mmCIF file of C-alpha atoms in Angstrom:
data_model
loop_
_atom_site.group_PDB
_atom_site.id
_atom_site.type_symbol
_atom_site.label_atom_id
_atom_site.label_comp_id
_atom_site.label_asym_id
_atom_site.label_seq_id
_atom_site.Cartn_x
_atom_site.Cartn_y
_atom_site.Cartn_z
ATOM 1 C CA ASN A 1 -21.040 41.305 -49.513
ATOM 2 C CA GLU A 2 -21.219 44.945 -50.419
ATOM 3 C CA GLY A 3 -24.824 45.400 -49.307
ATOM 4 C CA ALA A 4 -26.401 43.711 -52.334
ATOM 5 C CA THR A 5 -27.478 40.625 -50.351
ATOM 6 C CA ASN A 6 -29.871 40.659 -47.402
ATOM 7 C CA CYS A 7 -27.821 39.675 -44.303
ATOM 8 C CA THR A 8 -30.497 40.247 -41.676
ATOM 9 C CA ASP A 9 -31.360 37.751 -38.927
ATOM 10 C CA THR A 10 -33.899 36.067 -41.214
ATOM 11 C CA GLY A 11 -31.173 35.578 -43.838
ATOM 12 C CA THR A 12 -31.434 34.745 -47.497
ATOM 13 C CA THR A 13 -31.663 31.356 -49.136
ATOM 14 C CA VAL A 14 -29.054 30.904 -51.855
ATOM 15 C CA TYR A 15 -29.407 28.052 -54.333
ATOM 16 C CA LEU A 16 -26.207 26.696 -55.815
ATOM 17 C CA GLN A 17 -27.025 24.943 -59.062
ATOM 18 C CA HIS A 18 -23.436 23.898 -59.761
ATOM 19 C CA LEU A 19 -23.420 21.538 -56.748
ATOM 20 C CA GLN A 20 -26.009 19.160 -58.186
ATOM 21 C CA PHE A 21 -24.565 15.837 -59.337
ATOM 22 C CA GLU A 22 -25.933 12.865 -61.248
ATOM 23 C CA LYS A 23 -24.493 10.489 -58.642
ATOM 24 C CA PRO A 24 -24.362 10.656 -54.849
ATOM 25 C CA VAL A 25 -21.191 12.086 -53.367
ATOM 26 C CA HIS A 26 -19.309 9.965 -50.811
ATOM 27 C CA VAL A 27 -16.950 11.744 -48.461
ATOM 28 C CA TYR A 28 -14.319 9.818 -46.492
ATOM 29 C CA ASP A 29 -12.206 11.156 -43.651
ATOM 30 C CA ASP A 30 -8.660 9.846 -43.985
ATOM 31 C CA THR A 31 -7.204 11.546 -40.923
ATOM 32 C CA ALA A 32 -4.398 9.302 -39.709
ATOM 33 C CA VAL A 33 -2.168 8.706 -36.701
ATOM 34 C CA PRO A 34 1.360 7.221 -36.809
ATOM 35 C CA PHE A 35 1.682 3.443 -36.386
ATOM 36 C CA ARG A 36 5.313 2.639 -35.481
ATOM 37 C CA GLY A 37 7.511 -0.345 -34.810
ATOM 38 C CA ARG A 38 10.647 -2.302 -35.742
ATOM 39 C CA VAL A 39 11.460 -5.491 -37.618
ATOM 40 C CA LEU A 40 14.359 -7.599 -36.350
ATOM 41 C CA ILE A 41 15.805 -11.098 -36.447
ATOM 42 C CA GLU A 42 14.613 -13.476 -33.720
ATOM 43 C CA GLY A 43 17.201 -14.344 -31.082
ATOM 44 C CA THR A 44 19.343 -11.232 -31.644
ATOM 45 C CA ASP A 45 17.513 -9.089 -29.096
ATOM 46 C CA SER A 46 16.218 -9.530 -25.582
ATOM 47 C CA GLU A 47 13.028 -8.001 -24.247
ATOM 48 C CA ALA A 48 15.017 -5.603 -22.084
ATOM 49 C CA SER A 49 17.888 -4.495 -24.327
ATOM 50 C CA GLY A 50 16.104 -2.864 -27.270
ATOM 51 C CA ASP A 51 18.987 -3.730 -29.582
ATOM 52 C CA GLY A 52 19.364 -6.504 -32.119
ATOM 53 C CA CYS A 53 19.881 -7.280 -35.794
ATOM 54 C CA LEU A 54 17.341 -5.058 -37.486
ATOM 55 C CA ILE A 55 16.064 -5.674 -41.011
ATOM 56 C CA ASN A 56 16.429 -2.866 -43.540
ATOM 57 C CA GLY A 57 14.005 -2.937 -46.487
ATOM 58 C CA ALA A 58 11.238 -5.138 -45.059
ATOM 59 C CA THR A 59 7.753 -4.131 -46.251
ATOM 60 C CA VAL A 60 5.194 -3.517 -43.506
ATOM 61 C CA CYS A 61 1.550 -3.234 -44.605
ATOM 62 C CA LEU A 62 -1.507 -2.163 -42.651
ATOM 63 C CA VAL A 63 -4.303 -4.418 -43.907
ATOM 64 C CA ASP A 64 -7.812 -2.972 -43.640
ATOM 65 C CA LYS A 65 -10.045 -5.519 -41.899
ATOM 66 C CA ALA A 66 -13.369 -4.815 -43.610
ATOM 67 C CA VAL A 67 -16.592 -5.497 -41.736
ATOM 68 C CA ALA A 68 -17.779 -7.737 -44.594
ATOM 69 C CA GLY A 69 -14.703 -9.912 -44.144
ATOM 70 C CA SER A 70 -12.775 -9.083 -47.317
ATOM 71 C CA ASP A 71 -9.466 -7.644 -46.131
ATOM 72 C CA THR A 72 -7.716 -5.148 -48.403
ATOM 73 C CA GLU A 73 -4.079 -4.143 -48.314
ATOM 74 C CA GLY A 74 -3.832 -0.532 -47.257
ATOM 75 C CA ILE A 75 -0.713 1.501 -46.682
ATOM 76 C CA CYS A 76 2.666 -0.223 -47.108
ATOM 77 C CA VAL A 77 5.991 1.242 -45.973
ATOM 78 C CA GLU A 78 9.568 -0.057 -45.865
ATOM 79 C CA THR A 79 11.784 -0.288 -42.817
ATOM 80 C CA ASN A 80 14.724 2.107 -42.727
ATOM 81 C CA SER A 81 18.366 1.262 -42.023
ATOM 82 C CA PHE A 82 17.502 1.004 -38.305
ATOM 83 C CA GLY A 83 14.714 -1.534 -38.994
ATOM 84 C CA GLU A 84 12.082 1.037 -38.015
ATOM 85 C CA TYR A 85 8.847 1.818 -39.811
ATOM 86 C CA GLU A 86 6.088 4.392 -39.499
ATOM 87 C CA ALA A 87 2.802 4.011 -41.377
ATOM 88 C CA PRO A 88 -0.224 6.316 -41.318
ATOM 89 C CA ALA A 89 -3.193 4.459 -39.769
ATOM 90 C CA ILE A 90 -6.580 5.936 -40.646
ATOM 91 C CA ILE A 91 -8.625 6.813 -37.571
ATOM 92 C CA GLY A 92 -11.662 4.551 -37.160
ATOM 93 C CA SER A 93 -10.315 1.801 -39.399
ATOM 94 C CA THR A 94 -9.543 -1.690 -38.112
ATOM 95 C CA VAL A 95 -6.160 -2.928 -39.302
ATOM 96 C CA SER A 96 -3.920 -5.951 -39.053
ATOM 97 C CA VAL A 97 -0.199 -5.922 -39.835
ATOM 98 C CA GLU A 98 1.587 -7.946 -42.498
ATOM 99 C CA VAL A 99 5.393 -8.003 -42.782
ATOM 100 C CA LYS A 100 7.032 -9.142 -46.030
ATOM 101 C CA TYR A 101 10.699 -9.811 -46.702
ATOM 102 C CA ARG A 102 12.136 -12.458 -49.069
ATOM 103 C CA ASN A 103 9.582 -15.210 -48.232
ATOM 104 C CA HIS A 104 10.476 -15.028 -44.528
ATOM 105 C CA THR A 105 8.024 -15.656 -41.676
ATOM 106 C CA PHE A 106 7.304 -12.994 -39.054
ATOM 107 C CA LEU A 107 5.651 -13.046 -35.625
ATOM 108 C CA PRO A 108 4.998 -10.299 -33.066
ATOM 109 C CA PHE A 109 8.090 -9.612 -30.955
ATOM 110 C CA TYR A 110 8.494 -11.132 -27.477
ATOM 111 C CA GLY A 111 6.022 -9.695 -24.982
ATOM 112 C CA ASN A 112 3.816 -8.173 -27.684
ATOM 113 C CA THR A 113 0.325 -9.448 -26.827
ATOM 114 C CA VAL A 114 -1.616 -7.578 -29.530
ATOM 115 C CA ASP A 115 -3.825 -9.889 -31.625
ATOM 116 C CA TYR A 116 -2.915 -8.506 -35.048
ATOM 117 C CA ASP A 117 -4.974 -11.189 -36.846
ATOM 118 C CA LYS A 118 -8.136 -9.955 -35.125
ATOM 119 C CA GLY A 119 -7.249 -6.366 -35.965
ATOM 120 C CA ILE A 120 -6.718 -3.116 -34.105
ATOM 121 C CA THR A 121 -9.343 -0.375 -34.281
ATOM 122 C CA ILE A 122 -7.437 2.889 -34.664
ATOM 123 C CA ASP A 123 -8.355 5.418 -31.971
ATOM 124 C CA PRO A 124 -7.045 9.017 -32.173
ATOM 125 C CA THR A 125 -6.319 9.061 -28.413
ATOM 126 C CA VAL A 126 -3.996 6.032 -28.486
ATOM 127 C CA ARG A 127 -0.274 5.973 -29.354
ATOM 128 C CA TYR A 128 0.610 3.042 -31.600
ATOM 129 C CA GLU A 129 4.260 2.474 -30.687
ATOM 130 C CA ARG A 130 6.470 -0.632 -30.387
ATOM 131 C CA ASN A 131 4.527 -2.737 -32.870
ATOM 132 C CA ASP A 132 7.665 -4.818 -33.304
ATOM 133 C CA PHE A 133 7.978 -8.013 -35.330
ATOM 134 C CA MET A 134 10.686 -10.675 -35.497
ATOM 135 C CA ASP A 135 11.866 -12.791 -38.404
ATOM 136 C CA THR A 136 11.504 -16.429 -37.305
ATOM 137 C CA THR A 137 12.917 -17.958 -40.503
ATOM 138 C CA LYS A 138 15.724 -20.424 -39.862
ATOM 139 C CA ALA A 139 18.325 -21.881 -42.222
ATOM 140 C CA ASN A 140 20.969 -24.544 -41.736
ATOM 141 C CA LEU A 141 24.464 -23.704 -42.858
ATOM 142 C CA PHE A 142 27.062 -26.423 -43.283
ATOM 143 C CA VAL A 143 30.725 -25.499 -43.643
ATOM 144 C CA GLU A 144 33.498 -27.915 -44.494
ATOM 145 C CA VAL A 145 37.107 -26.860 -44.331
ATOM 146 C CA ALA A 146 39.688 -28.742 -46.363
ATOM 147 C CA GLY A 147 43.349 -28.563 -45.489
ATOM 148 C CA GLY A 148 46.673 -30.290 -45.481
ATOM 149 C CA LEU A 149 48.614 -31.902 -48.337
ATOM 150 C CA CYS A 150 45.918 -34.528 -48.962
ATOM 151 C CA ASN A 151 43.069 -31.981 -48.882
ATOM 152 C CA HIS A 152 41.244 -33.853 -46.068
ATOM 153 C CA THR A 153 37.992 -32.426 -44.713
ATOM 154 C CA LEU A 154 38.375 -31.179 -41.154
ATOM 155 C CA GLY A 155 35.532 -31.292 -38.662
#
């Protein structure tokens, strides 16, 4: 302002015609906090050790638990070579977690008492760490070894 506009205590009303729209404007705050965890194979880790067979390439999705009851898939990330993931969780949203990997089944890791099905309301003052999941899928593997001159099955 080079003195052309009145800047006294009473001020000046300025009308901005270019800000009128035909439709209402909706503004959403998508400020997020990190939501971290690991994905590993059940039975390869103990609660105390922190090590185990981690799954690289599993997809972890934060599912938005809408008030109306229709959940929508939100942010999805993949686990890295250490089985770790970090997804941005939008503050104020309520999310559940879904882990996908080759039609396998996943449950929260031992000792994790969070009710992911109910949802977690994201609070900016809370750290969302150790949201770990384990692959509970089992498969039976049968191995027969043949040997000797008559090619008999051993064991």
